[in-house]
Coordinates of C-alpha atoms in Angstrom, one line a residue:
M6 CA -4.6 -16.2 -24.2
R7 CA -6.2 -19.0 -26.4
N8 CA -9.0 -18.1 -28.7
T9 CA -11.3 -20.6 -27.0
T10 CA -10.7 -19.1 -23.6
Q11 CA -11.2 -15.6 -25.0
Q12 CA -14.5 -16.7 -26.6
K13 CA -15.7 -18.2 -23.3
L14 CA -14.9 -15.0 -21.5
L15 CA -16.8 -12.9 -24.1
R16 CA -19.8 -15.2 -23.9
R17 CA -20.0 -14.9 -20.1
K18 CA -19.5 -11.1 -20.4
R19 CA -22.4 -10.9 -22.9
R20 CA -24.7 -13.0 -20.8
I21 CA -24.1 -10.9 -17.7
A22 CA -24.5 -7.7 -19.8
R23 CA -27.9 -8.9 -21.0
R24 CA -29.0 -9.5 -17.4
L25 CA -27.9 -6.1 -16.3
A26 CA -29.0 -4.1 -19.3
R27 CA -31.4 -1.2 -18.8
R28 CA -34.9 -2.2 -19.8
Q29 CA -38.5 -1.3 -19.2
C30 CA -39.4 -3.6 -16.3
R31 CA -43.0 -4.4 -15.4
P32 CA -44.1 -4.6 -11.7
R33 CA -43.3 -8.0 -10.2
A34 CA -45.7 -9.9 -8.0
N35 CA -42.8 -11.7 -6.2
P36 CA -39.4 -10.5 -5.0
M37 CA -36.4 -10.8 -7.3
L38 CA -34.6 -13.3 -5.0
S39 CA -37.1 -16.1 -5.6
A40 CA -35.0 -19.3 -5.2
R41 CA -37.0 -21.9 -3.2
N42 CA -36.1 -25.5 -3.9
I43 CA -32.5 -25.5 -2.7
H44 CA -30.6 -28.7 -2.0
Y45 CA -27.0 -29.4 -1.1
Q46 CA -24.8 -32.3 -2.3
V47 CA -21.2 -33.2 -1.7
A48 CA -19.0 -33.7 -4.7
D49 CA -16.9 -36.9 -4.7
R50 CA -14.3 -36.5 -7.5
A51 CA -14.5 -32.9 -8.4
R52 CA -12.4 -30.4 -6.3
G53 CA -13.5 -26.8 -5.9
L54 CA -11.7 -23.7 -4.7
G55 CA -13.2 -20.4 -3.6
C56 CA -10.0 -18.4 -4.1
G57 CA -9.2 -19.3 -7.7
G58 CA -6.8 -16.4 -8.1
I59 CA -4.2 -18.0 -5.7
G60 CA -2.7 -20.0 -8.6
V61 CA -1.6 -16.8 -10.4
I62 CA -0.1 -15.5 -7.2
H63 CA 1.9 -18.7 -6.9
Q64 CA 3.0 -18.4 -10.5
V65 CA 4.2 -14.9 -9.8
A66 CA 6.1 -16.1 -6.7
R67 CA 7.8 -18.9 -8.7
Q68 CA 8.5 -17.1 -12.0
T69 CA 10.0 -14.1 -10.2
G70 CA 12.3 -16.4 -8.3
L71 CA 10.9 -15.4 -4.9
I72 CA 10.7 -19.1 -3.7
D73 CA 14.3 -19.9 -4.6
V74 CA 15.7 -16.6 -3.2
I75 CA 13.9 -17.1 0.1
D76 CA 15.2 -20.7 0.4
K77 CA 18.7 -19.7 -0.5
N78 CA 19.1 -16.7 1.8
V79 CA 16.7 -17.2 4.8
R80 CA 18.2 -19.9 7.1
V81 CA 16.2 -20.4 10.3
L82 CA 15.4 -24.1 10.0
K83 CA 18.0 -26.7 10.7
V84 CA 16.1 -29.6 9.0
H85 CA 13.3 -29.3 6.5
L86 CA 10.8 -31.8 8.0
P87 CA 8.8 -31.3 5.8
Y88 CA 8.6 -27.6 5.2
H89 CA 11.2 -25.2 3.7
E90 CA 11.5 -21.5 4.7
S91 CA 9.6 -20.4 1.5
D92 CA 6.7 -22.8 2.5
H93 CA 6.3 -21.0 5.8
V94 CA 6.6 -17.4 4.4
L95 CA 4.3 -18.0 1.5
N96 CA 1.8 -19.9 3.7
I97 CA 1.3 -16.8 5.8
A98 CA 1.1 -14.5 2.7
Y99 CA -1.3 -16.8 0.9
N100 CA -3.5 -17.0 4.0
V101 CA -4.0 -13.3 3.8
L102 CA -4.6 -13.4 0.0
A103 CA -7.2 -16.1 0.5
G104 CA -9.2 -13.9 2.8
G105 CA -7.7 -15.0 6.1
T106 CA -7.5 -12.4 8.8
C107 CA -5.5 -14.3 11.5
L108 CA -3.2 -17.3 11.9
D109 CA -6.1 -19.5 13.0
H110 CA -7.6 -19.3 9.5
L111 CA -4.7 -21.4 8.3
E112 CA -6.6 -24.3 9.9
L113 CA -9.4 -23.8 7.4
L114 CA -7.0 -23.8 4.4
R115 CA -5.1 -26.9 5.5
N116 CA -8.4 -28.8 5.7
D117 CA -9.4 -27.7 2.2
E118 CA -8.6 -30.4 -0.2
G119 CA -9.1 -28.2 -3.2
Y120 CA -6.7 -25.6 -1.8
L121 CA -4.0 -28.2 -1.2
D122 CA -4.4 -29.7 -4.7
A123 CA -4.4 -26.2 -6.2
L124 CA -0.9 -25.5 -4.8
G125 CA 0.4 -29.1 -5.3
A126 CA 0.8 -29.6 -1.6
S127 CA 0.1 -32.7 0.5
R128 CA -0.2 -30.5 3.6
I129 CA 0.6 -26.9 4.8
P130 CA 1.7 -25.7 8.2
D131 CA -1.0 -25.3 10.9
P132 CA -1.4 -22.1 12.9
T133 CA 0.8 -23.3 15.8
T134 CA 3.6 -24.3 13.4
A135 CA 3.4 -21.0 11.6
G136 CA 3.6 -19.1 14.9
D137 CA 6.7 -21.2 15.9
F138 CA 8.4 -20.4 12.6
C139 CA 7.9 -16.6 13.3
R140 CA 9.4 -17.1 16.7
R141 CA 12.5 -18.5 15.2
F142 CA 13.4 -15.0 14.0
E143 CA 15.3 -14.0 17.2
S144 CA 17.4 -11.1 15.8
E145 CA 17.0 -8.1 13.6
Q146 CA 19.6 -9.4 11.2
Q147 CA 17.5 -12.5 10.4
I148 CA 14.5 -10.3 9.6
L149 CA 16.6 -8.0 7.6
V150 CA 17.9 -10.9 5.5
L151 CA 14.2 -11.8 4.7
M152 CA 13.4 -8.2 3.6
Q153 CA 16.5 -8.0 1.5
A154 CA 15.6 -11.3 -0.2
I155 CA 12.2 -9.9 -1.1
N156 CA 13.8 -6.7 -2.3
D157 CA 16.2 -8.6 -4.5
V158 CA 13.2 -10.1 -6.3
R159 CA 11.6 -6.7 -6.3
L160 CA 14.4 -5.4 -8.5
K161 CA 13.6 -8.1 -11.1
V162 CA 10.0 -7.0 -11.2
W163 CA 11.0 -3.3 -11.6
K164 CA 13.3 -4.2 -14.5
E165 CA 10.2 -5.3 -16.4
Q166 CA 8.9 -1.7 -16.4
E167 CA 9.3 0.9 -19.2
A168 CA 12.2 3.4 -19.1
A169 CA 9.9 6.2 -17.9
F170 CA 9.4 4.2 -14.6
F171 CA 13.0 5.0 -13.6
G172 CA 12.9 8.8 -13.7
Q173 CA 12.4 9.4 -10.0
A174 CA 11.8 7.2 -7.0
I175 CA 9.7 8.8 -4.3
L176 CA 10.3 7.4 -0.8
D177 CA 7.9 8.0 2.0
V178 CA 8.7 7.4 5.6
D179 CA 6.3 7.4 8.6
G180 CA 5.7 5.7 11.9
T181 CA 2.5 4.4 13.2
I182 CA 1.2 2.9 16.5
A183 CA 0.2 -0.8 16.3
P184 CA -1.8 -1.3 19.5
T185 CA -2.4 -4.6 21.2
T186 CA -4.6 -5.8 24.0
G187 CA -2.1 -8.5 25.0
Q188 CA -0.4 -8.2 28.4
C189 CA 2.6 -10.6 27.9
K190 CA 4.1 -9.5 24.7
A191 CA 7.8 -8.8 25.2
G192 CA 9.0 -5.5 23.7
M193 CA 5.6 -3.7 24.0
N194 CA 5.3 -0.4 25.8
I195 CA 3.0 2.5 26.2
S196 CA 2.9 5.1 23.4
Y197 CA 2.7 8.9 23.6
D198 CA -1.1 8.7 23.3
G199 CA -1.6 6.1 26.0
Q200 CA -1.8 3.0 23.8
W201 CA 0.0 -0.2 24.6
G202 CA 1.7 -1.9 21.7
F203 CA 4.5 -1.4 19.2
H204 CA 5.6 1.5 17.0
P205 CA 6.5 0.2 13.4
L206 CA 8.4 2.4 10.9
V207 CA 7.3 2.1 7.3
V208 CA 9.5 3.1 4.3
S209 CA 7.6 2.8 1.1
L210 CA 7.9 3.6 -2.6
A211 CA 5.1 6.0 -3.5
N212 CA 5.4 5.1 -7.2
T213 CA 4.1 1.6 -6.7
K214 CA 2.8 1.8 -3.0
E215 CA 5.2 -1.0 -2.1
P216 CA 6.5 -1.2 1.5
L217 CA 10.3 -1.6 1.0
Y218 CA 11.3 -1.8 4.7
L219 CA 9.5 -2.3 7.9
L220 CA 11.1 -1.7 11.3
N221 CA 9.3 -2.8 14.5
R222 CA 10.0 -0.8 17.6
S223 CA 8.7 -0.6 21.1
G224 CA 5.6 1.5 21.6
N225 CA 7.4 4.3 23.5
R226 CA 10.1 5.0 20.8
P227 CA 10.1 8.3 18.8
S228 CA 8.9 8.2 15.2
H229 CA 12.3 9.3 13.7
E230 CA 14.4 6.6 15.5
R231 CA 16.6 4.8 13.0
A232 CA 14.6 6.4 10.1
D233 CA 17.8 7.7 8.5
E234 CA 19.3 4.2 8.5
Y235 CA 16.4 2.6 6.8
L236 CA 16.0 5.5 4.4
D237 CA 19.6 4.9 3.3
K238 CA 18.8 1.2 2.7
A239 CA 15.8 2.2 0.5
I240 CA 17.9 4.8 -1.4
D241 CA 20.6 2.2 -2.1
L242 CA 17.8 -0.2 -3.3
C243 CA 16.5 2.4 -5.7
R244 CA 20.0 3.1 -7.0
R245 CA 20.5 -0.6 -7.7
A246 CA 17.2 -0.6 -9.6
G247 CA 18.5 2.2 -11.8
F248 CA 16.4 5.2 -10.7
K249 CA 18.0 8.4 -11.8
Q250 CA 16.7 10.5 -8.9
V251 CA 15.4 9.7 -5.4
L252 CA 13.0 12.0 -3.5
A253 CA 12.7 11.3 0.3
R254 CA 9.6 12.7 2.1
G255 CA 8.5 12.8 5.7
D256 CA 6.6 14.9 8.2
T257 CA 8.2 17.1 10.9
D258 CA 9.3 14.1 13.0
F259 CA 11.7 13.1 10.2
M260 CA 13.7 16.3 9.5
Q261 CA 16.9 14.6 10.4
T262 CA 19.3 17.5 10.2
W263 CA 22.3 15.3 10.8
K264 CA 21.7 13.6 7.4
L265 CA 20.6 16.5 5.2
D266 CA 24.2 17.6 4.1
E267 CA 25.1 14.0 3.2
W268 CA 22.0 13.4 1.1
D269 CA 22.4 16.8 -0.6
A270 CA 26.0 16.1 -1.4
S271 CA 25.1 12.7 -3.1
G272 CA 23.7 14.6 -6.1
D273 CA 20.8 12.2 -6.8
V274 CA 18.8 12.6 -3.6
T275 CA 16.2 15.3 -3.1
F276 CA 14.4 15.6 0.2
I277 CA 11.2 17.4 1.4
F278 CA 10.6 17.2 5.2
G279 CA 8.1 19.1 7.3
A280 CA 9.7 21.5 9.9
D281 CA 8.3 22.4 13.3
A282 CA 6.6 25.8 13.5
R283 CA 8.9 27.1 16.2
K284 CA 8.9 30.7 17.4
E285 CA 12.1 31.6 15.5
M286 CA 10.7 30.1 12.3
I287 CA 7.4 32.0 12.6
A288 CA 9.5 35.2 13.3
K289 CA 11.3 34.7 10.0
A290 CA 8.0 34.2 8.2
L291 CA 6.7 37.4 9.7
Q292 CA 9.7 39.3 8.3
I293 CA 8.8 38.3 4.7
A294 CA 7.5 41.2 2.7
E295 CA 3.8 40.9 1.9
S296 CA 4.6 41.3 -1.8
D297 CA 6.7 38.1 -1.7
W298 CA 3.7 35.9 -0.6
R299 CA 2.0 34.1 -3.4
R300 CA -1.6 32.8 -3.3
L301 CA -1.8 29.0 -3.3
E302 CA -4.5 27.7 -5.6
R303 CA -5.4 24.0 -5.1
A304 CA -7.0 21.8 -7.7
P305 CA -10.5 20.5 -7.1
K306 CA -10.6 17.4 -4.9
Y307 CA -12.3 15.4 -7.7
Q308 CA -13.7 15.9 -11.2
T309 CA -17.2 14.6 -12.0
S310 CA -17.2 12.1 -14.9
T311 CA -20.9 12.6 -15.7
D312 CA -22.7 15.9 -15.8
P313 CA -20.7 19.2 -16.1
P314 CA -19.9 20.7 -12.7
E315 CA -22.1 23.7 -13.4
L316 CA -25.2 21.5 -13.9
R317 CA -24.7 19.5 -10.6
A318 CA -26.0 21.0 -7.4
R319 CA -23.5 21.0 -4.6
P320 CA -24.9 19.0 -1.7
D321 CA -25.5 20.7 1.6
N322 CA -22.6 20.4 4.2
V323 CA -24.6 18.7 6.9
K324 CA -21.6 18.6 9.3
E325 CA -21.1 22.4 8.9
Q326 CA -24.7 23.0 9.7
I327 CA -24.7 20.9 12.8
V328 CA -21.5 22.6 14.1
R329 CA -23.2 26.0 13.7
E330 CA -26.5 25.0 15.2
K331 CA -24.7 23.5 18.3
G332 CA -22.6 26.6 18.7
F333 CA -19.3 24.7 18.5
K334 CA -16.1 26.5 17.7
N335 CA -15.4 26.2 14.0
L336 CA -12.2 26.8 12.0
V337 CA -12.9 27.9 8.5
L338 CA -10.0 28.2 6.0
Q339 CA -10.1 31.5 4.1
W340 CA -7.1 31.2 1.9
E341 CA -3.4 30.0 1.7
D342 CA -0.2 31.8 0.7
V343 CA 3.3 30.5 0.2
A344 CA 6.7 32.1 0.4
E345 CA 10.3 31.0 1.0
F346 CA 13.5 32.0 2.7
G347 CA 16.9 30.4 3.4
H348 CA 17.5 28.4 6.5
R349 CA 20.5 26.6 7.9
P350 CA 19.6 24.0 10.6
D351 CA 22.0 23.7 13.6
L352 CA 23.6 20.4 12.5
C353 CA 24.0 21.5 8.8
K354 CA 26.9 23.3 7.2
Q355 CA 24.8 24.9 4.5
S356 CA 21.4 26.6 4.0
Y357 CA 18.4 25.0 2.3
R358 CA 15.1 26.3 1.0
M359 CA 12.5 26.7 3.7
I360 CA 9.0 26.9 2.2
A361 CA 6.5 28.7 4.4
L362 CA 2.8 28.0 4.0
R363 CA 0.5 30.6 5.6
K364 CA -3.1 29.8 6.2
K365 CA -5.7 32.4 7.2
I366 CA -8.2 30.8 9.6
S367 CA -11.6 32.3 10.6
V368 CA -12.6 31.2 14.0
E369 CA -16.4 31.1 14.3
K370 CA -18.9 30.1 16.9
G371 CA -22.4 29.5 15.7
Q372 CA -23.2 32.3 13.2
E373 CA -20.7 34.7 14.8
K374 CA -17.1 35.3 13.7
L375 CA -14.9 35.5 16.8
F376 CA -11.6 36.5 15.2
E377 CA -9.1 35.6 12.4
E378 CA -5.7 34.2 12.8
Y379 CA -2.7 33.0 10.7
R380 CA -1.2 29.5 11.0
Y381 CA 2.2 28.6 9.6
F382 CA 3.6 25.4 8.2
F383 CA 7.1 24.9 7.0
Y384 CA 8.9 22.5 4.6
I385 CA 12.7 22.2 4.2
T386 CA 14.0 21.0 0.9
N387 CA 17.1 20.9 -1.3
D388 CA 15.0 21.0 -4.5
R389 CA 16.2 24.3 -6.0
T390 CA 14.2 24.1 -9.3
S391 CA 10.6 23.5 -8.3
T392 CA 8.4 26.4 -7.3
A393 CA 7.2 26.9 -3.8
Q394 CA 3.7 25.8 -4.8
Q395 CA 5.0 22.6 -6.3
I396 CA 7.0 21.8 -3.1
V397 CA 3.9 22.2 -1.0
F398 CA 1.9 19.9 -3.3
L399 CA 4.7 17.3 -3.3
A400 CA 4.8 17.4 0.5
N401 CA 1.0 17.0 0.8
D402 CA 1.1 14.0 -1.6
R403 CA 3.0 12.1 1.1
C404 CA -0.3 11.8 3.0
D405 CA -1.2 9.0 0.6
Q406 CA 1.2 6.8 2.6
E407 CA -1.4 7.0 5.4
N408 CA -3.7 4.9 3.1
L409 CA -0.9 2.3 2.6
I410 CA -0.4 2.1 6.4
A411 CA -4.2 1.7 6.8
Q412 CA -4.0 -1.2 4.3
L413 CA -1.2 -2.9 6.3
K414 CA -3.4 -2.6 9.4
D415 CA -6.9 -3.9 9.9
G416 CA -8.1 -2.4 6.7
G417 CA -6.2 -4.9 4.5
T418 CA -3.5 -7.4 5.3
G419 CA -3.7 -7.1 9.1
S420 CA 0.1 -7.1 9.2
M421 CA 0.2 -5.0 12.4
R422 CA -2.1 -7.0 14.6
N423 CA 0.8 -8.4 16.6
P424 CA -0.5 -11.9 17.1
L425 CA 2.7 -13.3 18.6
D426 CA 4.5 -13.0 21.9
N427 CA 7.5 -10.7 21.3
L428 CA 8.9 -7.9 19.2
H429 CA 10.9 -9.9 16.7
S430 CA 8.3 -12.6 16.1
N431 CA 5.7 -9.9 15.5
W432 CA 8.1 -8.1 13.2
A433 CA 8.7 -11.3 11.2
Y434 CA 4.9 -11.8 10.9
M435 CA 4.6 -8.2 9.8
V436 CA 7.1 -8.7 6.9
M437 CA 5.5 -12.1 5.8
S438 CA 1.9 -10.9 5.8
S439 CA 2.8 -7.6 4.1
L440 CA 4.3 -9.8 1.3
A441 CA 0.6 -10.3 0.3
W442 CA 0.4 -6.6 -0.5
T443 CA 3.7 -6.7 -2.3
L444 CA 2.5 -9.7 -4.5
K445 CA -0.7 -7.7 -5.3
A446 CA 1.5 -4.8 -6.5
W447 CA 3.6 -7.2 -8.6
C448 CA 0.5 -8.5 -10.3
G449 CA -0.3 -5.0 -11.5
L450 CA 3.3 -4.3 -12.5
L451 CA 3.7 -7.6 -14.4
L452 CA 0.3 -7.5 -16.1
P453 CA 1.1 -7.5 -19.8
A454 CA -0.2 -4.8 -22.1
T455 CA -0.7 -6.3 -25.5
P456 CA 0.2 -4.1 -28.5
G457 CA -2.8 -2.7 -30.4
R458 CA -6.0 -0.9 -29.7
H459 CA -6.4 -2.4 -26.2
R460 CA -2.9 -1.4 -25.0
K461 CA -4.1 1.7 -23.1
I462 CA -6.9 -0.3 -21.4
H463 CA -4.4 -3.0 -20.4
Q464 CA -2.0 -0.4 -19.0
Q465 CA -4.8 1.2 -17.0
Q466 CA -5.8 -2.2 -15.6
G467 CA -2.3 -2.7 -14.3
R468 CA -2.2 0.7 -12.7
S469 CA -5.6 0.0 -11.1
I470 CA -4.4 -3.2 -9.5
V471 CA -1.4 -1.4 -8.1
K472 CA -3.6 1.3 -6.5
M473 CA -6.4 -1.1 -5.6
E474 CA -7.4 -1.5 -2.0
F475 CA -6.5 -4.9 -0.6
A476 CA -10.1 -6.0 0.1
T477 CA -11.1 -5.1 -3.4
F478 CA -8.2 -7.0 -4.9
V479 CA -9.1 -10.1 -2.9
N480 CA -12.8 -10.0 -3.8
S481 CA -12.1 -9.2 -7.5
L482 CA -9.1 -11.3 -8.5
M483 CA -8.6 -13.8 -5.7
R484 CA -12.1 -15.0 -4.8
L485 CA -12.9 -16.5 -8.2
P486 CA -14.6 -19.9 -7.7
S487 CA -12.6 -22.6 -9.6
Q488 CA -12.6 -26.3 -10.3
I489 CA -9.2 -27.9 -9.7
V490 CA -8.4 -30.6 -12.3
K491 CA -5.2 -32.6 -12.3
S492 CA -4.5 -33.6 -15.9
G493 CA -1.1 -35.3 -16.7
R494 CA 1.5 -33.0 -15.2
R495 CA -0.7 -30.0 -15.1
I496 CA -2.9 -28.4 -12.5
I497 CA -5.8 -26.7 -14.2
Y498 CA -7.8 -23.9 -12.6
R499 CA -11.2 -24.0 -14.4
L500 CA -13.0 -20.7 -13.6
M501 CA -16.6 -21.2 -12.7
S502 CA -17.7 -17.6 -12.7
W503 CA -16.9 -14.3 -14.5
N504 CA -16.2 -10.8 -13.4
P505 CA -14.5 -7.9 -15.2
W506 CA -11.1 -8.9 -13.7
A507 CA -11.2 -12.5 -15.0
G508 CA -9.6 -11.4 -18.3
P509 CA -6.6 -9.6 -16.8
L510 CA -6.1 -12.5 -14.4
L511 CA -5.9 -14.9 -17.3
R512 CA -3.5 -12.6 -19.2
L513 CA -1.2 -12.5 -16.2
A514 CA -1.4 -16.3 -15.8
Q515 CA -0.4 -16.7 -19.5
R516 CA 2.4 -14.2 -19.1
M517 CA 3.8 -16.2 -16.1
H518 CA 4.4 -19.2 -18.3
R519 CA 7.3 -17.2 -19.9
P520 CA 10.5 -16.2 -18.1
L521 CA 11.1 -12.5 -17.1
Q522 CA 13.3 -10.5 -19.4
C523 CA 16.0 -9.7 -16.7

C-alpha cells in the first residue's frame, strides 16, 4: 500500500476516533441529528458507486483465474452475443455481493452507470436474460462441470495457505429443506414436514466454511440420498489439494454403512457419524459397567472479555421463569456421561468404535420434579486415537454447518430461494449465487499478512472475514461509497468514506496486482 494512501487512511481513522472519543458532554438544547438545509444535486461528470468493494471481488475473480476457467469449461451458449458464460455467472454472484436479494435487483445495477464503469462493462444481463441462462442448465452434468470449474480455482486459493492449513480437512454433510410458494416448479415435492419445495444437499469444508458441492433434490427425497457420492467427490478434491487427512462428519441420517469399510481402508479418511438410538443400541449401553462411564465436562459457552466472571452477575433466565410459572413441562439437563463399545453395522465387515453419550434429564412441571430419565446418543467412528470426550466434541462442532446453511438461505446469499421454474435451473442458480459466499471466503484466505509487528493482526483479520456473516461482509467491505475515475487505462476506485475494514480491503486490492504463487 502506498504511503500516501496509508496516511489518508490514518487521518480518516484519527478524525472518526476524535468524534467518537469519550468526553464529558454538556446537556444539548437540540437533538444530535440536526441537519436542516439539505439539497440534492445530480453530478454530471463524476461517477459514484455505493458498493465500492466490488472492484476487489472482480480482481480476485480475475487473478485466481476464475473467469478463464469458467469460460473454458462451461459451455452452454452457442454464440456469445454479447455475453460469455463467466459474465452470466459473475453477474448473479456480484448482484448478491452488491446487496441484491433477487434476480429483479439486476435491473437496478444495469441502470447504474457507475456500476457499469466500475466493472468496465457497457452493459450486463437483465433479470430475464439471467433467468434464461440458468434454464440452459438442463442436466446434472452441466452443473457439475460448473462446480468442478469453481473447485479447480479453489485449489489455487488453498495453495496460497501455510503448511499447517493442510493437516486435516473436515468435511460436513447435511440436507436442508428449501421451501417455495410456487405451484408450477418442476421437480418440487412435499417434504416430510409438510413443506413444498426442494431438498438440497450441502457438502462443505468446515476449515474455511466453503460449500464444496451442492446437490438439488426433490423435496420428498431422504437426506442421505447420494451423500456418499458427493462426499467421495469432496474427499478427492481435498486429496488433490494436499490435505494429509480428511474427517467426514454427519448426523444420524448419514451413517452410510455401505461406505464405512471403504473409507476406513483408504487410510486417510476418518469419519464420525451419528447413529440412531435403536433399542438394541440402548441395550448395549445399558450393559456397560457404571465404572466405565466418564463424566463429560463442557467448556463455558463463551468467555467474557471485560470484567472477570466472578464479578459479573449472571442475568436471570427469563424463559425458565415463565416455563415454571405457566406450569409447562420442562426438561433440565443434570449431567452427561460418555462410554464406548465395539459395534459392527450389518453392511460392514469389521467393527468400529461406538461412542455412547448418556444424558440425565430431570422432567419438571412448575416447581415440582416429576421424574428423572436417561437419554442416549450414539456416534460411530474409525478414529482409534481420540478420547470418547473428544469424539463427542468433534461431532457437536458439526452443528456449525447449520450456520453456513442459514447463510446460504435467506440469512445471507439467498441461494435457496428457488426463483426459477425447474429443479436444474434452481440448482444452477444455487451454485452461482453461492459463489458470492465463496468469493467472500477467498478474500479472507488471500488477505496478505505483512511481516512485522502487525502480522498477527492481519492474520486475525483474514480469519474474521472467513467467519464473517454475509450481511456483515457486505456492509463492511462491499458497501464502501466510491468515486469511479477512468484515467488512461486504469479504473480508479476512490473511496469516499472510511471504516475499520477499508485498510484490509486496500491491502487485498494491492495483493491482487501480483500473480498467485501457484
